[in-house]
Amino acid sequence: MKLIRFGNPGNEKPGVVINNKRYDVSELVADFNEDFFTGNGIEALQAQLNKQPNLPEVPAGVRWASPLSRPSKIICIGLNYADHAAESNMAAPKEPVVFFKATTALVGPNDDLVIPRNSVKTDWEVELAVVIGKKASYVEEAEAMDYVAGYCLHNDYSEREFQLERGGQWVKGKSCDTFAPLGPWIATKDEVGNPHNLRLWLTVNGKTMQDGNTSNFIFNIPFLVHYLSQFMTLLPGDVISTGTPAGVGLGQKPDPVYIKEGDVMELGIDGLGTSKQTAKAWTK
């Protein structure tokens, strides 16, 4: 099943994608949020869809929203691909590098990227995001996949000066408004198959900058769920963004390349669709 949300900001509704068409399921579920996943919402919704209800189709021009209503946490894993660690001139980590991205950064997959005020080093990062399906605390690695609801595409935008030159607190460079376009959909586990063998890519103005595969994770998904659950409770609907492969702007040679107003980022992951963001300058 592919879960989506659609509509203008503040008025989003839940839906599903069936045979490449979007359908409104707001008469069946309230939203795709913590309550939905806590209540075995995926199974309940699938059972209702199996009855072949007459669902209204979403008009083509309606905005794609984030497929999740605001989660309690967006947890990001840094340097989870050895090639990205190398291009960042950082050692491959012995334990996962963990930081948060503010949930206010969450936007739809095709919403504009707003370059923050005073930013000169805004950067792109295509990532596989994992959506938690049930409350997880002190989870064993062997059982960790039971706590995963599905997967989606994420562009973990980063302001490198804020992140690396302002006291070493990564969250400052990760949490600006519009820095977490998610979607177009959450694909349930049965839709994806092996999440550790997915191609992910990103282009800037049509030029391929990132082209990697999740088979190159340093820390795989079961370990990440297990590891994080030792330090915090993961709630249904929480997002774990699993890191980015080589090719970010910071790592370009001979000099870094950063996003300018008018730049267009397009990205995708096998089975998880594509998204597109156009960079706009910050205005009051």
Short mmCIF file of N, CA, C and O in Angstrom, two decimals, residues 69 100 131 160 200:
data_model
loop_
_atom_site.label_atom_id
_atom_site.label_comp_id
_atom_site.label_asym_id
_atom_site.label_seq_id
_atom_site.Cartn_x
_atom_site.Cartn_y
_atom_site.Cartn_z
N SER A 69 1.45 13.20 8.82
CA SER A 69 1.19 14.37 9.64
C SER A 69 2.38 14.52 10.57
O SER A 69 3.13 13.56 10.80
N PHE A 100 18.79 15.32 15.42
CA PHE A 100 17.38 15.54 15.14
C PHE A 100 17.21 16.63 14.08
O PHE A 100 18.06 17.52 13.92
N VAL A 131 9.72 4.72 8.50
CA VAL A 131 8.60 5.15 9.35
C VAL A 131 8.32 4.06 10.37
O VAL A 131 8.12 2.89 10.00
N ARG A 160 25.40 24.04 5.64
CA ARG A 160 26.67 23.56 6.16
C ARG A 160 27.36 24.55 7.10
O ARG A 160 28.04 24.12 8.05
N LEU A 200 19.28 5.03 -5.00
CA LEU A 200 18.79 6.37 -4.70
C LEU A 200 19.68 7.37 -5.43
O LEU A 200 20.88 7.17 -5.57
#
